[in-house]
């Protein structure tokens, strides 16, 4: 009598008692079956599954693409900023409230002068000091002329900014207040004015004053939008009178790497305060610049991630919608499963599994889509740096799965809590 | 084996109470074959769902093999349904996207029976319904009678002690209905406890024990068919 089995184990499943051979204790489904049932119901509605998956995929792709661009941009900017070296300090005239914002409107600060720069050279840990003025002027050589950027600089510029001289020499160590009228050309400037001819010893005219070319810089390319090759370098004192200014734009100080930056800042402060009588200048360390840059880029990355987050939210709503519809449509199936002995937790698991599967597949496709687009973008615009760290990839997939869980939990709970009798009656 | 005493089941509809079951007491012995008849709305399905642990009574005691099962947790009731009770519905309730074999396999999957043991049990259950050659067919590719036989294979694959059929022939033509009834009776004669709800007097009278319901009460009981 096979059908007559005594009902003596209705109470909580007892895992210590032997059951039918191989049977799981307490109605635990096999994961493979679970997966099979989930995939089955997903493939039964291909278009619907595809569209829901697409919602998540687009969201993940947006996040991956945008953060890849953001991260690429960050690395690009960092390398731009640090290529001059990290042990640099910039001094600008005017007191700043926060790094970069001058309070110059009061107009009471004293100018930053070449003598100030000379005084800083006497500090023990200072390796190079570069006074710096910038402006535009007309440059003529023979019958060619060109309007370009003029950099008034000190003799130590190549050392301070790790720039190399390609031909001849940089500006000599003249008396900084009355330097001789020498000029050094950027590599592009040299071609514009002299073509292939040797420019050394040639005379050029800058806004009516005559200079002798003594050197040509090696090509440096564009840094933060400045074409450093399309320039002429002249002594700072001459640039001041050329542009009719009494203050330098900036003094850049290269210090010994072993010295802590705080000591350098203190020393500069003391020296300049002694000369000016008060702190009417601003010192910006490379680290501060990097911090400002970093926070700007962080804001950028966060806002970009927020945009992606919104598309993910839309994707999540898509999952909630489709799962709610699925629960309604399949309530008679849910009732059946319950009649066949499915526990609430098994029904919950099945529907949650579907939501997570949709989200996980969407996440993976989104990763492929996002990284593919990033790659194509990089091919089309090589200048635009793109970088997708592995941690982002892992995080994106984790986020996708989490979205599936969160979006699936409400519909799945509804499915699990359906009254079996009513569920069976629904058609 | 099944003991119901003074079972009530009320439904709240708006501010009105519907007494779907109004004091039903009933004892069913193991291996009995009984039919439940009565007019529409008399509470036949409600009674069947209660016995099948798909529903809980508002009041009254239900003992299954001496144990009060109304107090069991959802998890425990699910296990009883899975292991001891088989359901056959008027509307078949096959999962449309699964094949006949996969539909029959469902209770085994839910019970966590390892795949290697399932194939054979599914095959046997289908063979007993003469459906071996239809195992890979989807429900839509089967006739009504075949669908109901798949459903019976699914209801019996766990070898339950009780088989409940709510209007099993309601969606079938006369001939397929006769086939299904014959199969159910075959199972009954093998020892399973069979409870059939039906409108069809001809089918109902075939049972050894016949219950008639009216307005949520047992109106007549042809008596224990001393199985
Ligand atoms: N979920 C429910 N909510 C409210 N009333 C219900 C519910 N389920 C059943 N009823 C009521 O309980 C009574 C008995 O219903 P039941 O389905 O058991 O009847 P039945 O005898 O199976 O009828 P039929 O022969 O038409 O299937 C009916 O009056 C019905 O309206
Ligand atoms: Mg009914």
PDB file of N, CA, C and O in Angstrom, chain A residues 91-147:
ATOM      1  N   UNK A  91      52.974  82.253  -5.746  1.00  0.00           N
ATOM      2  CA  UNK A  91      52.623  83.428  -4.945  1.00  0.00           C
ATOM      3  C   UNK A  91      51.968  84.434  -5.875  1.00  0.00           C
ATOM      4  O   UNK A  91      52.513  84.770  -6.936  1.00  0.00           O
ATOM      5  N   UNK A  92      50.742  84.875  -5.509  1.00  0.00           N
ATOM      6  CA  UNK A  92      50.034  85.853  -6.323  1.00  0.00           C
ATOM      7  C   UNK A  92      49.796  87.106  -5.501  1.00  0.00           C
ATOM      8  O   UNK A  92      49.651  87.028  -4.287  1.00  0.00           O
ATOM      9  N   UNK A  93      49.749  88.255  -6.159  1.00  0.00           N
ATOM     10  CA  UNK A  93      49.472  89.479  -5.405  1.00  0.00           C
ATOM     11  C   UNK A  93      48.023  89.476  -4.925  1.00  0.00           C
ATOM     12  O   UNK A  93      47.157  88.897  -5.568  1.00  0.00           O
ATOM     13  N   UNK A  94      47.756  90.107  -3.797  1.00  0.00           N
ATOM     14  CA  UNK A  94      46.383  90.195  -3.282  1.00  0.00           C
ATOM     15  C   UNK A  94      46.112  89.105  -2.278  1.00  0.00           C
ATOM     16  O   UNK A  94      46.639  87.997  -2.372  1.00  0.00           O
ATOM     17  N   UNK A  95      45.288  89.453  -1.295  1.00  0.00           N
ATOM     18  CA  UNK A  95      44.933  88.487  -0.266  1.00  0.00           C
ATOM     19  C   UNK A  95      43.731  87.690  -0.761  1.00  0.00           C
ATOM     20  O   UNK A  95      42.743  88.269  -1.221  1.00  0.00           O
ATOM     21  N   UNK A  96      43.794  86.408  -0.656  1.00  0.00           N
ATOM     22  CA  UNK A  96      42.666  85.594  -1.111  1.00  0.00           C
ATOM     23  C   UNK A  96      41.925  85.027   0.075  1.00  0.00           C
ATOM     24  O   UNK A  96      42.521  84.706   1.098  1.00  0.00           O
ATOM     25  N   UNK A  97      40.615  84.973  -0.041  1.00  0.00           N
ATOM     26  CA  UNK A  97      39.834  84.376   1.033  1.00  0.00           C
ATOM     27  C   UNK A  97      39.953  82.864   0.959  1.00  0.00           C
ATOM     28  O   UNK A  97      40.281  82.202   1.918  1.00  0.00           O
ATOM     29  N   UNK A  98      39.653  82.340  -0.199  1.00  0.00           N
ATOM     30  CA  UNK A  98      39.909  80.921  -0.409  1.00  0.00           C
ATOM     31  C   UNK A  98      40.872  80.825  -1.573  1.00  0.00           C
ATOM     32  O   UNK A  98      40.997  81.749  -2.355  1.00  0.00           O
ATOM     33  N   UNK A  99      41.521  79.709  -1.675  1.00  0.00           N
ATOM     34  CA  UNK A  99      42.523  79.555  -2.715  1.00  0.00           C
ATOM     35  C   UNK A  99      41.950  79.971  -4.065  1.00  0.00           C
ATOM     36  O   UNK A  99      40.931  79.453  -4.492  1.00  0.00           O
ATOM     37  N   UNK A 100      42.581  80.907  -4.709  1.00  0.00           N
ATOM     38  CA  UNK A 100      42.184  81.241  -6.066  1.00  0.00           C
ATOM     39  C   UNK A 100      41.347  82.499  -6.195  1.00  0.00           C
ATOM     40  O   UNK A 100      41.342  83.116  -7.247  1.00  0.00           O
ATOM     41  N   UNK A 101      40.623  82.937  -5.151  1.00  0.00           N
ATOM     42  CA  UNK A 101      39.764  84.112  -5.306  1.00  0.00           C
ATOM     43  C   UNK A 101      40.458  85.329  -4.707  1.00  0.00           C
ATOM     44  O   UNK A 101      40.633  85.422  -3.499  1.00  0.00           O
ATOM     45  N   UNK A 102      40.803  86.254  -5.546  1.00  0.00           N
ATOM     46  CA  UNK A 102      41.542  87.419  -5.063  1.00  0.00           C
ATOM     47  C   UNK A 102      40.591  88.458  -4.489  1.00  0.00           C
ATOM     48  O   UNK A 102      39.475  88.624  -4.962  1.00  0.00           O
ATOM     49  N   UNK A 103      41.048  89.131  -3.439  1.00  0.00           N
ATOM     50  CA  UNK A 103      40.272  90.231  -2.880  1.00  0.00           C
ATOM     51  C   UNK A 103      40.772  91.546  -3.455  1.00  0.00           C
ATOM     52  O   UNK A 103      40.657  92.604  -2.844  1.00  0.00           O
ATOM     53  N   UNK A 104      41.376  91.464  -4.625  1.00  0.00           N
ATOM     54  CA  UNK A 104      42.025  92.614  -5.246  1.00  0.00           C
ATOM     55  C   UNK A 104      41.134  93.833  -5.414  1.00  0.00           C
ATOM     56  O   UNK A 104      41.634  94.926  -5.677  1.00  0.00           O
ATOM     57  N   UNK A 105      39.834  93.705  -5.270  1.00  0.00           N
ATOM     58  CA  UNK A 105      38.947  94.849  -5.483  1.00  0.00           C
ATOM     59  C   UNK A 105      39.271  96.011  -4.544  1.00  0.00           C
ATOM     60  O   UNK A 105      38.991  97.157  -4.858  1.00  0.00           O
ATOM     61  N   UNK A 106      39.890  95.717  -3.393  1.00  0.00           N
ATOM     62  CA  UNK A 106      40.211  96.813  -2.475  1.00  0.00           C
ATOM     63  C   UNK A 106      41.411  97.606  -2.985  1.00  0.00           C
ATOM     64  O   UNK A 106      41.605  98.752  -2.602  1.00  0.00           O
ATOM     65  N   UNK A 107      42.186  96.976  -3.826  1.00  0.00           N
ATOM     66  CA  UNK A 107      43.276  97.674  -4.506  1.00  0.00           C
ATOM     67  C   UNK A 107      44.327  98.246  -3.573  1.00  0.00           C
ATOM     68  O   UNK A 107      45.057  99.164  -3.921  1.00  0.00           O
ATOM     69  N   UNK A 108      44.409  97.710  -2.378  1.00  0.00           N
ATOM     70  CA  UNK A 108      45.363  98.283  -1.436  1.00  0.00           C
ATOM     71  C   UNK A 108      46.664  97.496  -1.384  1.00  0.00           C
ATOM     72  O   UNK A 108      47.620  97.938  -0.760  1.00  0.00           O
ATOM     73  N   UNK A 109      46.708  96.322  -2.044  1.00  0.00           N
ATOM     74  CA  UNK A 109      47.912  95.517  -1.896  1.00  0.00           C
ATOM     75  C   UNK A 109      49.074  96.141  -2.683  1.00  0.00           C
ATOM     76  O   UNK A 109      48.862  96.803  -3.699  1.00  0.00           O
ATOM     77  N   UNK A 110      50.245  95.891  -2.170  1.00  0.00           N
ATOM     78  CA  UNK A 110      51.434  96.369  -2.878  1.00  0.00           C
ATOM     79  C   UNK A 110      51.772  95.400  -3.990  1.00  0.00           C
ATOM     80  O   UNK A 110      51.449  94.224  -3.916  1.00  0.00           O
ATOM     81  N   UNK A 111      52.409  95.898  -5.035  1.00  0.00           N
ATOM     82  CA  UNK A 111      52.729  95.005  -6.149  1.00  0.00           C
ATOM     83  C   UNK A 111      53.742  93.949  -5.748  1.00  0.00           C
ATOM     84  O   UNK A 111      54.529  94.145  -4.823  1.00  0.00           O
ATOM     85  N   UNK A 112      53.674  92.847  -6.460  1.00  0.00           N
ATOM     86  CA  UNK A 112      54.661  91.782  -6.308  1.00  0.00           C
ATOM     87  C   UNK A 112      55.779  92.098  -7.303  1.00  0.00           C
ATOM     88  O   UNK A 112      55.523  92.192  -8.508  1.00  0.00           O
ATOM     89  N   UNK A 113      56.987  92.278  -6.794  1.00  0.00           N
ATOM     90  CA  UNK A 113      58.043  92.808  -7.672  1.00  0.00           C
ATOM     91  C   UNK A 113      59.151  91.804  -7.921  1.00  0.00           C
ATOM     92  O   UNK A 113      59.227  90.752  -7.283  1.00  0.00           O
ATOM     93  N   UNK A 114      60.005  92.172  -8.860  1.00  0.00           N
ATOM     94  CA  UNK A 114      61.184  91.367  -9.160  1.00  0.00           C
ATOM     95  C   UNK A 114      62.098  91.310  -7.943  1.00  0.00           C
ATOM     96  O   UNK A 114      62.723  90.280  -7.680  1.00  0.00           O
ATOM     97  N   UNK A 115      62.141  92.398  -7.167  1.00  0.00           N
ATOM     98  CA  UNK A 115      62.959  92.399  -5.952  1.00  0.00           C
ATOM     99  C   UNK A 115      62.422  91.374  -4.954  1.00  0.00           C
ATOM    100  O   UNK A 115      63.204  90.726  -4.249  1.00  0.00           O
ATOM    101  N   UNK A 116      61.080  91.249  -4.879  1.00  0.00           N
ATOM    102  CA  UNK A 116      60.498  90.220  -4.014  1.00  0.00           C
ATOM    103  C   UNK A 116      61.010  88.848  -4.430  1.00  0.00           C
ATOM    104  O   UNK A 116      61.411  88.033  -3.595  1.00  0.00           O
ATOM    105  N   UNK A 117      60.998  88.602  -5.710  1.00  0.00           N
ATOM    106  CA  UNK A 117      61.464  87.318  -6.219  1.00  0.00           C
ATOM    107  C   UNK A 117      62.925  87.095  -5.847  1.00  0.00           C
ATOM    108  O   UNK A 117      63.308  85.997  -5.425  1.00  0.00           O
ATOM    109  N   UNK A 118      63.729  88.140  -5.977  1.00  0.00           N
ATOM    110  CA  UNK A 118      65.157  88.022  -5.639  1.00  0.00           C
ATOM    111  C   UNK A 118      65.333  87.691  -4.164  1.00  0.00           C
ATOM    112  O   UNK A 118      66.163  86.872  -3.792  1.00  0.00           O
ATOM    113  N   UNK A 119      64.482  88.336  -3.334  1.00  0.00           N
ATOM    114  CA  UNK A 119      64.594  88.100  -1.889  1.00  0.00           C
ATOM    115  C   UNK A 119      64.298  86.639  -1.562  1.00  0.00           C
ATOM    116  O   UNK A 119      64.932  86.036  -0.688  1.00  0.00           O
ATOM    117  N   UNK A 120      63.314  86.042  -2.278  1.00  0.00           N
ATOM    118  CA  UNK A 120      62.950  84.650  -2.003  1.00  0.00           C
ATOM    119  C   UNK A 120      64.079  83.692  -2.353  1.00  0.00           C
ATOM    120  O   UNK A 120      64.196  82.621  -1.771  1.00  0.00           O
ATOM    121  N   UNK A 121      64.907  84.087  -3.317  1.00  0.00           N
ATOM    122  CA  UNK A 121      66.013  83.210  -3.726  1.00  0.00           C
ATOM    123  C   UNK A 121      66.977  82.951  -2.574  1.00  0.00           C
ATOM    124  O   UNK A 121      67.702  81.967  -2.584  1.00  0.00           O
ATOM    125  N   UNK A 122      66.955  83.854  -1.572  1.00  0.00           N
ATOM    126  CA  UNK A 122      67.922  83.718  -0.494  1.00  0.00           C
ATOM    127  C   UNK A 122      67.481  82.701   0.559  1.00  0.00           C
ATOM    128  O   UNK A 122      68.243  82.322   1.413  1.00  0.00           O
ATOM    129  N   UNK A 123      66.219  82.247   0.474  1.00  0.00           N
ATOM    130  CA  UNK A 123      65.769  81.216   1.422  1.00  0.00           C
ATOM    131  C   UNK A 123      66.542  79.929   1.152  1.00  0.00           C
ATOM    132  O   UNK A 123      66.760  79.555  -0.001  1.00  0.00           O
ATOM    133  N   UNK A 124      66.949  79.213   2.244  1.00  0.00           N
ATOM    134  CA  UNK A 124      67.888  78.093   2.062  1.00  0.00           C
ATOM    135  C   UNK A 124      67.339  76.935   1.234  1.00  0.00           C
ATOM    136  O   UNK A 124      68.079  76.326   0.471  1.00  0.00           O
ATOM    137  N   UNK A 125      66.075  76.614   1.394  1.00  0.00           N
ATOM    138  CA  UNK A 125      65.544  75.410   0.730  1.00  0.00           C
ATOM    139  C   UNK A 125      64.953  75.728  -0.633  1.00  0.00           C
ATOM    140  O   UNK A 125      64.370  74.873  -1.260  1.00  0.00           O
ATOM    141  N   UNK A 126      65.077  76.951  -1.092  1.00  0.00           N
ATOM    142  CA  UNK A 126      64.519  77.313  -2.393  1.00  0.00           C
ATOM    143  C   UNK A 126      65.513  76.970  -3.486  1.00  0.00           C
ATOM    144  O   UNK A 126      66.680  77.362  -3.440  1.00  0.00           O
ATOM    145  N   UNK A 127      65.041  76.207  -4.464  1.00  0.00           N
ATOM    146  CA  UNK A 127      65.958  75.786  -5.532  1.00  0.00           C
ATOM    147  C   UNK A 127      65.844  76.698  -6.747  1.00  0.00           C
ATOM    148  O   UNK A 127      66.810  76.874  -7.481  1.00  0.00           O
ATOM    149  N   UNK A 128      64.657  77.221  -6.982  1.00  0.00           N
ATOM    150  CA  UNK A 128      64.487  78.107  -8.133  1.00  0.00           C
ATOM    151  C   UNK A 128      63.326  79.048  -7.866  1.00  0.00           C
ATOM    152  O   UNK A 128      62.342  78.675  -7.228  1.00  0.00           O
ATOM    153  N   UNK A 129      63.455  80.289  -8.375  1.00  0.00           N
ATOM    154  CA  UNK A 129      62.380  81.269  -8.252  1.00  0.00           C
ATOM    155  C   UNK A 129      62.131  81.856  -9.638  1.00  0.00           C
ATOM    156  O   UNK A 129      63.069  82.255 -10.313  1.00  0.00           O
ATOM    157  N   UNK A 130      60.880  81.836 -10.050  1.00  0.00           N
ATOM    158  CA  UNK A 130      60.560  82.346 -11.384  1.00  0.00           C
ATOM    159  C   UNK A 130      59.517  83.449 -11.280  1.00  0.00           C
ATOM    160  O   UNK A 130      58.362  83.188 -10.971  1.00  0.00           O
ATOM    161  N   UNK A 131      59.930  84.717 -11.499  1.00  0.00           N
ATOM    162  CA  UNK A 131      58.932  85.781 -11.620  1.00  0.00           C
ATOM    163  C   UNK A 131      58.199  85.599 -12.935  1.00  0.00           C
ATOM    164  O   UNK A 131      58.780  85.107 -13.910  1.00  0.00           O
ATOM    165  N   UNK A 132      56.934  85.982 -12.967  1.00  0.00           N
ATOM    166  CA  UNK A 132      56.131  85.603 -14.124  1.00  0.00           C
ATOM    167  C   UNK A 132      55.137  86.697 -14.492  1.00  0.00           C
ATOM    168  O   UNK A 132      54.366  87.166 -13.658  1.00  0.00           O
ATOM    169  N   UNK A 133      55.204  87.112 -15.760  1.00  0.00           N
ATOM    170  CA  UNK A 133      54.255  88.085 -16.313  1.00  0.00           C
ATOM    171  C   UNK A 133      53.777  87.535 -17.643  1.00  0.00           C
ATOM    172  O   UNK A 133      54.540  86.891 -18.353  1.00  0.00           O
ATOM    173  N   UNK A 134      52.545  87.823 -17.995  1.00  0.00           N
ATOM    174  CA  UNK A 134      52.042  87.295 -19.258  1.00  0.00           C
ATOM    175  C   UNK A 134      51.237  88.371 -19.966  1.00  0.00           C
ATOM    176  O   UNK A 134      50.602  89.217 -19.338  1.00  0.00           O
ATOM    177  N   UNK A 135      51.298  88.368 -21.306  1.00  0.00           N
ATOM    178  CA  UNK A 135      50.497  89.317 -22.064  1.00  0.00           C
ATOM    179  C   UNK A 135      50.564  88.982 -23.535  1.00  0.00           C
ATOM    180  O   UNK A 135      51.262  88.044 -23.937  1.00  0.00           O
ATOM    181  N   UNK A 136      49.830  89.721 -24.340  1.00  0.00           N
ATOM    182  CA  UNK A 136      49.860  89.492 -25.785  1.00  0.00           C
ATOM    183  C   UNK A 136      50.571  90.661 -26.468  1.00  0.00           C
ATOM    184  O   UNK A 136      50.418  91.804 -26.050  1.00  0.00           O
ATOM    185  N   UNK A 137      51.298  90.335 -27.507  1.00  0.00           N
ATOM    186  CA  UNK A 137      51.995  91.404 -28.225  1.00  0.00           C
ATOM    187  C   UNK A 137      52.273  90.957 -29.646  1.00  0.00           C
ATOM    188  O   UNK A 137      52.227  89.767 -29.960  1.00  0.00           O
ATOM    189  N   UNK A 138      52.564  91.925 -30.488  1.00  0.00           N
ATOM    190  CA  UNK A 138      52.884  91.676 -31.887  1.00  0.00           C
ATOM    191  C   UNK A 138      54.380  91.377 -32.002  1.00  0.00           C
ATOM    192  O   UNK A 138      55.204  92.141 -31.487  1.00  0.00           O
ATOM    193  N   UNK A 139      54.709  90.262 -32.629  1.00  0.00           N
ATOM    194  CA  UNK A 139      56.119  89.891 -32.779  1.00  0.00           C
ATOM    195  C   UNK A 139      56.465  89.942 -34.261  1.00  0.00           C
ATOM    196  O   UNK A 139      55.736  89.401 -35.096  1.00  0.00           O
ATOM    197  N   UNK A 140      57.581  90.577 -34.612  1.00  0.00           N
ATOM    198  CA  UNK A 140      57.991  90.668 -36.020  1.00  0.00           C
ATOM    199  C   UNK A 140      59.391  90.121 -36.185  1.00  0.00           C
ATOM    200  O   UNK A 140      60.254  90.329 -35.339  1.00  0.00           O
ATOM    201  N   UNK A 141      59.608  89.435 -37.300  1.00  0.00           N
ATOM    202  CA  UNK A 141      60.955  89.013 -37.678  1.00  0.00           C
ATOM    203  C   UNK A 141      61.032  89.160 -39.186  1.00  0.00           C
ATOM    204  O   UNK A 141      60.317  88.467 -39.904  1.00  0.00           O
ATOM    205  N   UNK A 142      61.884  90.068 -39.625  1.00  0.00           N
ATOM    206  CA  UNK A 142      61.928  90.332 -41.061  1.00  0.00           C
ATOM    207  C   UNK A 142      60.575  90.824 -41.517  1.00  0.00           C
ATOM    208  O   UNK A 142      59.994  91.738 -40.939  1.00  0.00           O
ATOM    209  N   UNK A 143      59.999  90.114 -42.515  1.00  0.00           N
ATOM    210  CA  UNK A 143      58.693  90.561 -42.994  1.00  0.00           C
ATOM    211  C   UNK A 143      57.547  89.736 -42.412  1.00  0.00           C
ATOM    212  O   UNK A 143      56.413  89.914 -42.768  1.00  0.00           O
ATOM    213  N   UNK A 144      57.866  88.797 -41.555  1.00  0.00           N
ATOM    214  CA  UNK A 144      56.794  88.016 -40.937  1.00  0.00           C
ATOM    215  C   UNK A 144      56.417  88.621 -39.601  1.00  0.00           C
ATOM    216  O   UNK A 144      57.287  89.064 -38.843  1.00  0.00           O
ATOM    217  N   UNK A 145      55.127  88.584 -39.295  1.00  0.00           N
ATOM    218  CA  UNK A 145      54.765  88.960 -37.927  1.00  0.00           C
ATOM    219  C   UNK A 145      53.573  88.151 -37.460  1.00  0.00           C
ATOM    220  O   UNK A 145      52.815  87.579 -38.249  1.00  0.00           O
ATOM    221  N   UNK A 146      53.433  88.124 -36.163  1.00  0.00           N
ATOM    222  CA  UNK A 146      52.459  87.234 -35.543  1.00  0.00           C
ATOM    223  C   UNK A 146      52.127  87.774 -34.167  1.00  0.00           C
ATOM    224  O   UNK A 146      53.009  88.175 -33.419  1.00  0.00           O
ATOM    225  N   UNK A 147      50.834  87.786 -33.868  1.00  0.00           N
ATOM    226  CA  UNK A 147      50.430  88.204 -32.527  1.00  0.00           C
ATOM    227  C   UNK A 147      50.405  86.965 -31.640  1.00  0.00           C
ATOM    228  O   UNK A 147      49.837  85.946 -31.995  1.00  0.00           O
TER     229      UNK A 147
END
